């Protein structure tokens, strides 16, 4: 029973790492798809998203199965509950990479944006790619230096996101309305991707360091007021 | 022990309903804040978001506490696992309502957009408000007619979202770049809000109808390929 339990916990972890790797690969491919108007890469991101969705579902089923049959407690329970949360965050990250690939595909054979704007967004995708690779390492090793690296990268991403607004608001720069739409949406997707990576980092910190004792969690919600 | 267990399960459900009510109130207030440049309503949405975050955390702690101490199985386990997922989706919906309130506040004392664009976005907020009220009723009653109503409303929301793009792409219409940014971002927030409401509806359907037996969830993931 304990042997099976450990096998299942390991398999749960491996599957989360696999989902994170699929997300990292999707973001790296989406970056190239956007930068080079590379249709094949865009298609791969879009196809691979179904795989990420399946991995999410597998993780959820594994998690529920472990809860039902093994009734884990303490740190094992924390890992299982975190897995359920992580699988959902990673799935949303996969969707965001797919949105970027859609935009790249819709403008093929042209690149989606003029040079300057494209440059800022490509930089954003590269930081997003680096964040997702740190996320894979964090999930593989549980070494919290990778959580810190993710949070630092997110600051760069936010700075670049600010730049996209400055760029759009500069009336000197000639942009079509479609280009403005693309800059704003791509910027938003990438900002959200970064936020989700930070959520993953925080979840793993919680998983490693444990939760603070919530006392009696049923005591402190006032159900009469909203 | 069983008595305590039922009390805790009821309290978990009540707290999810409370979080959903807070989200519905936030969206209704964000709608008025945007429509009327109503600063007080915008501030209330922004303040209430902290409350929604606290409710999310309470639900998570309650869920983990029930899993650790009661080791629920079958439909009770499904409800607890769903609660953990629902609390996170609702929290993201609260963030989106807050983003809308931020935009409204940032343009005060002016309304954020010229009449026609504002009209479409106000309609979107009203559908989003209706969806979140159906979500409250769904969580209170578990009557799946409210899940269907949410999915229907989402189609209206998507149609209106399409309209915002047509509007921006119509070069005849005079829009500043800031206005274009606002239309695109507000449209995106509201589209996402609708998607999340649909996820809630699907989660409750799963909770009510049960999961399909996944067989052995550990058997069918190929960990070698991504």
CSV table of C-alpha atoms in Angstrom, one decimal:
chain,number,residue,atom,x,y,z
A,1,UNK,CA,0.0,0.0,0.0
A,2,UNK,CA,2.8,2.5,0.9
A,3,UNK,CA,4.8,1.4,-2.1
A,4,UNK,CA,1.8,2.0,-4.4
A,5,UNK,CA,1.2,5.3,-2.7
A,6,UNK,CA,4.7,6.5,-3.3
A,7,UNK,CA,4.6,5.4,-6.9
A,8,UNK,CA,1.4,7.3,-7.4
A,9,UNK,CA,2.7,10.4,-5.8
A,10,UNK,CA,5.8,10.3,-8.0
A,11,UNK,CA,3.7,9.8,-11.1
A,12,UNK,CA,1.6,12.8,-10.1
A,13,UNK,CA,4.7,14.9,-9.8
A,14,UNK,CA,6.1,13.6,-13.1
A,15,UNK,CA,2.9,14.5,-14.9
A,16,UNK,CA,2.9,18.0,-13.5
A,17,UNK,CA,6.5,18.4,-14.7
A,18,UNK,CA,5.4,17.1,-18.1
A,19,UNK,CA,2.6,19.6,-18.3
A,20,UNK,CA,5.0,22.4,-17.4
A,21,UNK,CA,7.4,21.2,-20.1
A,22,UNK,CA,4.7,21.2,-22.7
A,23,UNK,CA,3.8,24.8,-21.6
A,24,UNK,CA,7.5,25.9,-21.9
A,25,UNK,CA,7.8,24.3,-25.3
A,26,UNK,CA,4.5,26.0,-26.4
A,27,UNK,CA,5.7,29.4,-25.3
A,28,UNK,CA,9.1,29.0,-27.0
A,29,UNK,CA,7.4,27.9,-30.2
A,30,UNK,CA,4.9,30.7,-30.0
A,31,UNK,CA,7.8,33.2,-29.7
A,32,UNK,CA,9.3,31.9,-32.9
A,33,UNK,CA,6.0,31.7,-34.7
A,34,UNK,CA,5.4,35.4,-33.9
A,35,UNK,CA,8.9,36.6,-34.6
A,36,UNK,CA,9.4,34.8,-37.9
A,37,UNK,CA,5.9,34.4,-39.2
A,38,UNK,CA,6.6,30.6,-38.9
A,39,UNK,CA,3.3,28.9,-39.6
A,40,UNK,CA,4.5,25.4,-38.8
A,41,UNK,CA,5.5,26.5,-35.2
A,42,UNK,CA,2.2,28.2,-34.8
A,43,UNK,CA,0.3,25.0,-35.8
A,44,UNK,CA,2.4,23.0,-33.4
A,45,UNK,CA,1.5,25.3,-30.5
A,46,UNK,CA,-2.2,25.0,-31.4
A,47,UNK,CA,-2.1,21.2,-31.7
A,48,UNK,CA,-0.1,20.8,-28.5
A,49,UNK,CA,-2.7,22.7,-26.5
A,50,UNK,CA,-5.0,19.7,-26.6
A,51,UNK,CA,-2.2,17.6,-25.1
A,52,UNK,CA,-1.9,20.1,-22.3
A,53,UNK,CA,-5.6,19.9,-21.7
A,54,UNK,CA,-5.4,16.1,-21.5
A,55,UNK,CA,-2.5,16.3,-19.0
A,56,UNK,CA,-4.5,18.7,-16.8
A,57,UNK,CA,-7.4,16.2,-16.8
A,58,UNK,CA,-5.0,13.3,-16.0
A,59,UNK,CA,-3.5,15.2,-13.1
A,60,UNK,CA,-7.0,15.9,-11.7
A,61,UNK,CA,-8.0,12.3,-12.0
A,62,UNK,CA,-4.8,11.1,-10.4
A,63,UNK,CA,-5.2,13.6,-7.6
A,64,UNK,CA,-8.8,12.6,-6.9
A,65,UNK,CA,-7.9,9.0,-7.1
A,66,UNK,CA,-5.1,9.5,-4.5
A,67,UNK,CA,-7.4,11.4,-2.2
A,68,UNK,CA,-10.2,8.8,-2.5
A,69,UNK,CA,-8.0,5.7,-2.0
A,70,UNK,CA,-5.1,6.9,0.1
A,71,UNK,CA,-6.5,9.7,2.2
A,72,UNK,CA,-3.1,11.5,2.4
A,73,UNK,CA,-2.4,13.9,5.2
A,74,UNK,CA,0.1,16.6,6.1
A,75,UNK,CA,2.7,17.3,3.4
A,76,UNK,CA,1.4,14.7,1.0
A,77,UNK,CA,-2.1,16.2,1.2
A,78,UNK,CA,-0.5,19.6,0.4
A,79,UNK,CA,1.2,18.2,-2.6
A,80,UNK,CA,-2.0,16.6,-4.0
A,81,UNK,CA,-4.1,19.8,-3.4
A,82,UNK,CA,-1.4,21.9,-5.0
A,83,UNK,CA,-1.2,19.5,-8.0
A,84,UNK,CA,-4.9,20.2,-8.6
A,85,UNK,CA,-4.3,23.9,-8.6
A,86,UNK,CA,-1.1,23.8,-10.6
A,87,UNK,CA,-2.6,21.7,-13.4
A,88,UNK,CA,-5.3,24.3,-13.9
A,89,UNK,CA,-2.8,27.2,-13.9
A,90,UNK,CA,-0.6,25.5,-16.4
A,91,UNK,CA,-3.6,24.8,-18.6
A,92,UNK,CA,-4.4,28.5,-18.7
A,93,UNK,CA,-0.8,29.2,-19.6
A,94,UNK,CA,-1.1,26.8,-22.5
A,95,UNK,CA,-4.2,28.7,-23.7
A,96,UNK,CA,-2.3,31.9,-23.6
A,97,UNK,CA,0.5,30.5,-25.7
A,98,UNK,CA,-2.1,29.2,-28.1
A,99,UNK,CA,-3.7,32.7,-28.4
A,100,UNK,CA,-0.3,34.1,-29.4
A,101,UNK,CA,0.0,31.3,-32.0
A,102,UNK,CA,-3.4,32.2,-33.4
A,103,UNK,CA,-2.5,35.8,-33.9
A,104,UNK,CA,0.8,34.8,-35.6
A,105,UNK,CA,-1.1,32.3,-37.9
A,106,UNK,CA,-3.8,34.8,-38.8
A,107,UNK,CA,-1.3,37.2,-40.3
A,108,UNK,CA,0.8,34.6,-42.1
A,109,UNK,CA,2.8,35.0,-44.4
A,110,UNK,CA,3.3,38.4,-42.9
A,111,UNK,CA,4.8,39.1,-39.5
A,112,UNK,CA,2.1,40.4,-37.2
A,113,UNK,CA,3.6,43.8,-36.4
A,114,UNK,CA,6.0,46.4,-37.6
A,115,UNK,CA,9.6,46.1,-36.4
A,116,UNK,CA,9.7,48.2,-33.2
A,117,UNK,CA,6.5,46.9,-31.7
A,118,UNK,CA,7.4,43.3,-32.7
A,119,UNK,CA,10.8,43.7,-31.0
A,120,UNK,CA,9.2,44.5,-27.6
A,121,UNK,CA,6.7,41.7,-27.9
A,122,UNK,CA,9.4,39.2,-28.9
A,123,UNK,CA,11.4,40.2,-25.9
A,124,UNK,CA,8.2,39.6,-23.8
A,125,UNK,CA,7.8,36.1,-25.3
A,126,UNK,CA,11.5,35.4,-24.5
A,127,UNK,CA,11.1,36.4,-20.9
A,128,UNK,CA,7.9,34.3,-20.8
A,129,UNK,CA,9.9,31.4,-22.2
A,130,UNK,CA,12.6,31.8,-19.6
A,131,UNK,CA,10.0,32.0,-16.8
A,132,UNK,CA,8.4,28.8,-18.0
A,133,UNK,CA,11.8,27.0,-18.1
A,134,UNK,CA,12.5,28.1,-14.6
A,135,UNK,CA,9.0,26.8,-13.7
A,136,UNK,CA,10.0,23.4,-15.1
A,137,UNK,CA,13.2,23.4,-13.0
A,138,UNK,CA,11.3,24.5,-9.9
A,139,UNK,CA,8.8,21.7,-10.3
A,140,UNK,CA,11.5,19.2,-10.9
A,141,UNK,CA,13.8,20.2,-8.1
A,142,UNK,CA,11.6,22.2,-5.6
A,143,UNK,CA,14.6,24.4,-5.3
A,144,UNK,CA,13.2,27.8,-4.4
A,145,UNK,CA,15.9,29.8,-6.2
A,146,UNK,CA,13.9,29.1,-9.3
A,147,UNK,CA,10.8,30.6,-7.7
A,148,UNK,CA,12.9,33.8,-7.1
A,149,UNK,CA,14.1,33.7,-10.7
A,150,UNK,CA,10.5,33.6,-11.9
A,151,UNK,CA,9.5,36.6,-9.8
A,152,UNK,CA,12.5,38.6,-11.1
A,153,UNK,CA,11.7,37.8,-14.7
A,154,UNK,CA,8.1,38.9,-14.1
A,155,UNK,CA,9.3,42.4,-13.3
A,156,UNK,CA,11.1,42.6,-16.7
A,157,UNK,CA,7.9,41.3,-18.3
A,158,UNK,CA,5.8,44.1,-16.6
A,159,UNK,CA,8.3,46.8,-17.7
A,160,UNK,CA,8.1,45.6,-21.3
A,161,UNK,CA,4.3,45.5,-21.0
A,162,UNK,CA,4.4,49.2,-20.0
A,163,UNK,CA,6.5,49.9,-23.0
A,164,UNK,CA,3.8,48.5,-25.3
A,165,UNK,CA,1.4,51.0,-24.0
A,166,UNK,CA,3.8,53.9,-24.5
A,167,UNK,CA,4.4,52.7,-28.0
A,168,UNK,CA,0.7,52.6,-28.8
A,169,UNK,CA,0.1,56.0,-27.2
A,170,UNK,CA,2.8,57.7,-29.2
A,171,UNK,CA,0.8,59.3,-32.1
A,172,UNK,CA,4.0,59.9,-34.0
A,173,UNK,CA,4.2,56.2,-34.7
A,174,UNK,CA,2.2,55.0,-37.6
A,175,UNK,CA,0.0,52.0,-36.6
A,176,UNK,CA,-3.1,50.6,-38.1
A,177,UNK,CA,-6.0,49.8,-35.8
A,178,UNK,CA,-5.4,46.1,-36.4
A,179,UNK,CA,-1.8,46.6,-35.2
A,180,UNK,CA,-3.0,48.4,-32.1
A,181,UNK,CA,-5.4,45.6,-31.3
A,182,UNK,CA,-2.6,43.0,-31.8
A,183,UNK,CA,-0.1,44.8,-29.6
A,184,UNK,CA,-2.7,45.3,-26.8
A,185,UNK,CA,-3.9,41.7,-26.8
A,186,UNK,CA,-0.5,40.1,-27.2
A,187,UNK,CA,0.8,42.3,-24.4
A,188,UNK,CA,-2.1,41.2,-22.2
A,189,UNK,CA,-1.7,37.5,-23.0
A,190,UNK,CA,2.0,37.7,-22.1
A,191,UNK,CA,1.4,39.7,-18.9
A,192,UNK,CA,-1.1,37.1,-17.8
A,193,UNK,CA,1.3,34.3,-18.7
A,194,UNK,CA,3.8,35.9,-16.3
A,195,UNK,CA,1.2,36.3,-13.6
A,196,UNK,CA,0.4,32.6,-13.8
A,197,UNK,CA,4.1,31.6,-13.6
A,198,UNK,CA,4.3,33.7,-10.4
A,199,UNK,CA,1.3,31.9,-9.1
A,200,UNK,CA,3.0,28.6,-9.8
A,201,UNK,CA,6.1,29.8,-8.0
A,202,UNK,CA,4.0,30.8,-5.0
A,203,UNK,CA,2.2,27.5,-4.9
A,204,UNK,CA,5.4,25.6,-4.9
A,205,UNK,CA,6.7,27.8,-2.1
A,206,UNK,CA,3.6,26.9,-0.2
A,207,UNK,CA,4.1,23.2,-1.0
A,208,UNK,CA,7.7,23.3,0.2
A,209,UNK,CA,7.3,25.5,3.3
A,210,UNK,CA,3.9,24.2,4.3
A,211,UNK,CA,0.9,26.2,5.2
A,212,UNK,CA,0.5,28.3,8.3
A,213,UNK,CA,-1.8,26.6,10.7
A,214,UNK,CA,-5.2,28.2,9.8
A,215,UNK,CA,-6.5,27.3,13.2
A,216,UNK,CA,-10.2,26.5,12.7
A,217,UNK,CA,-10.9,27.6,9.2
A,218,UNK,CA,-14.6,27.3,9.8
A,219,UNK,CA,-14.6,30.0,12.5
A,220,UNK,CA,-13.7,33.2,10.8
A,221,UNK,CA,-16.0,33.7,7.8
A,222,UNK,CA,-18.9,36.0,8.5
A,223,UNK,CA,-21.6,34.6,6.2
A,224,UNK,CA,-24.0,37.5,6.7
A,225,UNK,CA,-22.0,40.2,5.0
A,226,UNK,CA,-20.7,40.7,1.6
B,1,UNK,CA,-18.3,13.1,13.7
B,2,UNK,CA,-20.9,12.8,10.9
B,3,UNK,CA,-22.8,15.7,12.3
B,4,UNK,CA,-19.6,17.8,12.3
B,5,UNK,CA,-18.8,16.6,8.8
B,6,UNK,CA,-22.2,17.7,7.5
B,7,UNK,CA,-21.9,21.1,9.2
B,8,UNK,CA,-18.5,21.6,7.6
B,9,UNK,CA,-19.7,20.6,4.2
B,10,UNK,CA,-22.6,23.0,4.5
B,11,UNK,CA,-20.3,25.8,5.6
B,12,UNK,CA,-18.0,25.1,2.7
B,13,UNK,CA,-21.0,25.4,0.3
B,14,UNK,CA,-22.3,28.5,2.0
B,15,UNK,CA,-18.9,30.2,1.6
B,16,UNK,CA,-18.7,29.4,-2.1
B,17,UNK,CA,-22.1,30.9,-2.5
B,18,UNK,CA,-20.9,34.0,-0.6
B,19,UNK,CA,-17.9,34.3,-2.8
B,20,UNK,CA,-20.1,34.1,-5.9
B,21,UNK,CA,-22.4,36.7,-4.5
B,22,UNK,CA,-19.5,39.0,-3.9
B,23,UNK,CA,-18.4,38.5,-7.5
B,24,UNK,CA,-21.9,39.2,-8.8
B,25,UNK,CA,-22.1,42.4,-6.7
B,26,UNK,CA,-18.7,43.4,-8.0
B,27,UNK,CA,-19.7,43.0,-11.6
B,28,UNK,CA,-23.0,44.9,-11.2
B,29,UNK,CA,-21.1,47.7,-9.5
B,30,UNK,CA,-18.4,47.7,-12.1
B,31,UNK,CA,-21.1,48.1,-14.8
B,32,UNK,CA,-22.5,51.2,-13.1
B,33,UNK,CA,-19.0,52.6,-12.4
B,34,UNK,CA,-18.2,52.3,-16.1
B,35,UNK,CA,-21.6,53.5,-17.4
B,36,UNK,CA,-22.0,56.5,-15.1
B,37,UNK,CA,-18.4,57.4,-14.3
B,38,UNK,CA,-19.4,56.5,-10.7
B,39,UNK,CA,-16.3,56.8,-8.6
B,40,UNK,CA,-17.9,55.5,-5.4
B,41,UNK,CA,-19.0,52.3,-7.1
B,42,UNK,CA,-15.6,51.8,-8.6
B,43,UNK,CA,-13.9,52.2,-5.2
B,44,UNK,CA,-16.3,49.7,-3.7
B,45,UNK,CA,-15.4,47.1,-6.4
B,46,UNK,CA,-11.7,47.6,-5.8
B,47,UNK,CA,-12.1,47.4,-2.0
B,48,UNK,CA,-14.4,44.3,-2.2
B,49,UNK,CA,-11.8,42.4,-4.2
B,50,UNK,CA,-9.7,41.9,-1.0
B,51,UNK,CA,-12.8,40.3,0.5
B,52,UNK,CA,-13.1,37.9,-2.4
B,53,UNK,CA,-9.5,37.0,-2.0
B,54,UNK,CA,-10.0,36.2,1.7
B,55,UNK,CA,-13.1,34.1,0.8
B,56,UNK,CA,-11.0,32.1,-1.7
B,57,UNK,CA,-8.4,31.5,1.0
B,58,UNK,CA,-11.0,30.5,3.6
B,59,UNK,CA,-12.6,28.0,1.1
B,60,UNK,CA,-9.2,26.5,0.4
B,61,UNK,CA,-8.4,26.1,4.1
B,62,UNK,CA,-11.8,24.6,4.8
B,63,UNK,CA,-11.4,22.2,1.9
B,64,UNK,CA,-8.0,21.1,3.0
B,65,UNK,CA,-9.2,20.7,6.6
B,66,UNK,CA,-12.1,18.5,5.5
B,67,UNK,CA,-9.8,16.4,3.4
B,68,UNK,CA,-7.3,16.0,6.2
B,69,UNK,CA,-9.7,15.2,9.0
B,70,UNK,CA,-12.7,13.6,7.3
B,71,UNK,CA,-11.2,11.9,4.3
B,72,UNK,CA,-14.4,12.2,2.3
B,73,UNK,CA,-15.1,9.8,-0.6
B,74,UNK,CA,-17.4,9.7,-3.6
B,75,UNK,CA,-19.8,12.6,-4.1
B,76,UNK,CA,-18.5,14.4,-1.0
B,77,UNK,CA,-14.9,14.2,-2.3
B,78,UNK,CA,-16.1,15.6,-5.6
B,79,UNK,CA,-17.8,18.5,-3.8
B,80,UNK,CA,-14.6,19.4,-1.9
B,81,UNK,CA,-12.3,19.1,-4.9
B,82,UNK,CA,-14.8,21.2,-6.9
B,83,UNK,CA,-14.8,23.8,-4.1
B,84,UNK,CA,-11.1,24.2,-4.4
B,85,UNK,CA,-11.4,24.8,-8.1
B,86,UNK,CA,-14.5,27.0,-7.9
B,87,UNK,CA,-12.9,29.3,-5.3
B,88,UNK,CA,-10.0,30.0,-7.6
B,89,UNK,CA,-12.2,30.7,-10.7
B,90,UNK,CA,-14.3,33.1,-8.7
B,91,UNK,CA,-11.2,34.9,-7.5
B,92,UNK,CA,-10.2,35.4,-11.0
B,93,UNK,CA,-13.6,36.8,-11.9
B,94,UNK,CA,-13.3,39.2,-9.0
B,95,UNK,CA,-10.0,40.4,-10.4
B,96,UNK,CA,-11.6,41.0,-13.8
B,97,UNK,CA,-14.4,43.1,-12.2
B,98,UNK,CA,-11.7,45.1,-10.4
B,99,UNK,CA,-9.8,45.7,-13.7
B,100,UNK,CA,-13.0,47.2,-15.1
B,101,UNK,CA,-13.4,49.4,-12.0
B,102,UNK,CA,-9.8,50.5,-12.4
B,103,UNK,CA,-10.4,51.7,-15.9
B,104,UNK,CA,-13.5,53.5,-14.9
B,105,UNK,CA,-11.7,55.2,-12.0
B,106,UNK,CA,-8.8,56.2,-14.1
B,107,UNK,CA,-11.0,58.3,-16.4
B,108,UNK,CA,-13.1,59.9,-13.7
B,109,UNK,CA,-14.9,62.4,-13.8
B,110,UNK,CA,-15.3,61.5,-17.5
B,111,UNK,CA,-16.9,58.3,-18.8
B,112,UNK,CA,-14.3,56.1,-20.2
B,113,UNK,CA,-15.6,56.0,-23.8
B,114,UNK,CA,-17.7,57.7,-26.4
B,115,UNK,CA,-21.4,56.8,-26.5
B,116,UNK,CA,-21.5,54.0,-29.1
B,117,UNK,CA,-18.5,52.0,-27.8
B,118,UNK,CA,-19.6,52.5,-24.2
B,119,UNK,CA,-23.1,51.2,-25.1
B,120,UNK,CA,-21.7,47.9,-26.4
B,121,UNK,CA,-19.4,47.5,-23.4
B,122,UNK,CA,-22.2,48.4,-20.9
B,123,UNK,CA,-24.3,45.7,-22.6
B,124,UNK,CA,-21.4,43.2,-22.1
B,125,UNK,CA,-21.2,44.1,-18.3
B,126,UNK,CA,-25.0,43.6,-18.0
B,127,UNK,CA,-24.8,40.1,-19.6
B,128,UNK,CA,-21.8,39.4,-17.3
B,129,UNK,CA,-23.9,40.6,-14.3
B,130,UNK,CA,-26.7,38.3,-15.4
B,131,UNK,CA,-24.4,35.4,-15.8
B,132,UNK,CA,-22.9,35.9,-12.3
B,133,UNK,CA,-26.4,36.0,-10.8
B,134,UNK,CA,-27.3,32.8,-12.5
B,135,UNK,CA,-24.0,31.4,-11.1
B,136,UNK,CA,-25.1,32.3,-7.6
B,137,UNK,CA,-28.5,30.6,-8.1
B,138,UNK,CA,-26.7,27.5,-9.6
B,139,UNK,CA,-24.4,27.2,-6.6
B,140,UNK,CA,-27.3,27.7,-4.2
B,141,UNK,CA,-29.7,25.3,-5.8
B,142,UNK,CA,-27.5,23.0,-8.0
B,143,UNK,CA,-30.4,23.3,-10.5
B,144,UNK,CA,-28.7,22.8,-13.9
B,145,UNK,CA,-31.2,25.0,-15.7
B,146,UNK,CA,-29.0,27.9,-14.4
B,147,UNK,CA,-25.9,26.2,-16.0
B,148,UNK,CA,-27.7,26.3,-19.3
B,149,UNK,CA,-28.7,29.9,-18.8
B,150,UNK,CA,-25.0,30.8,-18.2
B,151,UNK,CA,-23.9,29.1,-21.4
B,152,UNK,CA,-26.6,30.9,-23.4
B,153,UNK,CA,-25.6,34.3,-22.0
B,154,UNK,CA,-22.0,33.6,-22.9
B,155,UNK,CA,-23.0,33.4,-26.6
B,156,UNK,CA,-24.5,36.9,-26.3
B,157,UNK,CA,-21.3,38.1,-24.6
B,158,UNK,CA,-19.2,36.7,-27.4
B,159,UNK,CA,-21.3,38.3,-30.1
B,160,UNK,CA,-21.0,41.7,-28.4
B,161,UNK,CA,-17.2,41.1,-28.0
B,162,UNK,CA,-17.1,40.6,-31.8
B,163,UNK,CA,-18.9,43.9,-32.2
B,164,UNK,CA,-16.2,45.7,-30.2
B,165,UNK,CA,-13.6,44.6,-32.8
B,166,UNK,CA,-15.8,45.7,-35.7
B,167,UNK,CA,-16.2,49.1,-34.0
B,168,UNK,CA,-12.5,49.6,-33.5
B,169,UNK,CA,-11.7,48.5,-37.0
B,170,UNK,CA,-14.1,50.9,-38.6
B,171,UNK,CA,-11.8,53.8,-39.6
B,172,UNK,CA,-14.8,56.1,-40.1
B,173,UNK,CA,-15.2,56.2,-36.4
B,174,UNK,CA,-13.1,58.7,-34.6
B,175,UNK,CA,-11.3,57.1,-31.7
B,176,UNK,CA,-8.2,58.1,-29.7
B,177,UNK,CA,-5.6,55.5,-29.2
B,178,UNK,CA,-6.4,55.5,-25.5
B,179,UNK,CA,-10.0,54.8,-26.3
B,180,UNK,CA,-9.0,51.9,-28.6
B,181,UNK,CA,-6.8,50.4,-25.7
B,182,UNK,CA,-9.8,50.7,-23.3
B,183,UNK,CA,-12.2,49.1,-25.7
B,184,UNK,CA,-9.9,46.2,-26.4
B,185,UNK,CA,-8.9,45.6,-22.8
B,186,UNK,CA,-12.5,46.0,-21.4
B,187,UNK,CA,-13.8,43.6,-24.1
B,188,UNK,CA,-11.1,41.1,-23.2
B,189,UNK,CA,-11.8,41.3,-19.4
B,190,UNK,CA,-15.5,40.7,-20.0
B,191,UNK,CA,-15.0,37.9,-22.5
B,192,UNK,CA,-12.8,36.2,-19.9
B,193,UNK,CA,-15.3,36.8,-17.2
B,194,UNK,CA,-17.9,35.0,-19.3
B,195,UNK,CA,-15.5,32.1,-19.9
B,196,UNK,CA,-14.9,31.7,-16.2
B,197,UNK,CA,-18.7,31.7,-15.5
B,198,UNK,CA,-19.0,28.9,-18.1
B,199,UNK,CA,-16.2,27.0,-16.3
B,200,UNK,CA,-18.2,27.3,-13.1
B,201,UNK,CA,-21.3,26.0,-14.8
B,202,UNK,CA,-19.3,23.0,-16.1
B,203,UNK,CA,-17.8,22.3,-12.7
B,204,UNK,CA,-21.2,22.3,-11.1
B,205,UNK,CA,-22.5,20.0,-13.8
B,206,UNK,CA,-19.6,17.6,-13.0
B,207,UNK,CA,-20.3,17.9,-9.3
B,208,UNK,CA,-24.0,17.0,-9.8
B,209,UNK,CA,-23.6,14.3,-12.4
B,210,UNK,CA,-20.5,12.8,-11.1
B,211,UNK,CA,-17.3,12.0,-12.9
B,212,UNK,CA,-17.0,9.3,-15.5
B,213,UNK,CA,-15.0,6.5,-14.0
B,214,UNK,CA,-11.5,7.3,-15.2
B,215,UNK,CA,-10.4,3.7,-14.9
B,216,UNK,CA,-6.9,3.7,-13.7
B,217,UNK,CA,-5.8,7.3,-14.2
B,218,UNK,CA,-2.2,6.3,-13.7
B,219,UNK,CA,-2.1,4.1,-16.7
B,220,UNK,CA,-2.7,6.3,-19.7
B,221,UNK,CA,-0.1,9.1,-19.6
B,222,UNK,CA,2.9,8.6,-21.7
B,223,UNK,CA,5.6,10.5,-19.8
B,224,UNK,CA,8.2,10.1,-22.5
B,225,UNK,CA,6.6,12.4,-25.1
B,226,UNK,CA,5.6,16.0,-25.1
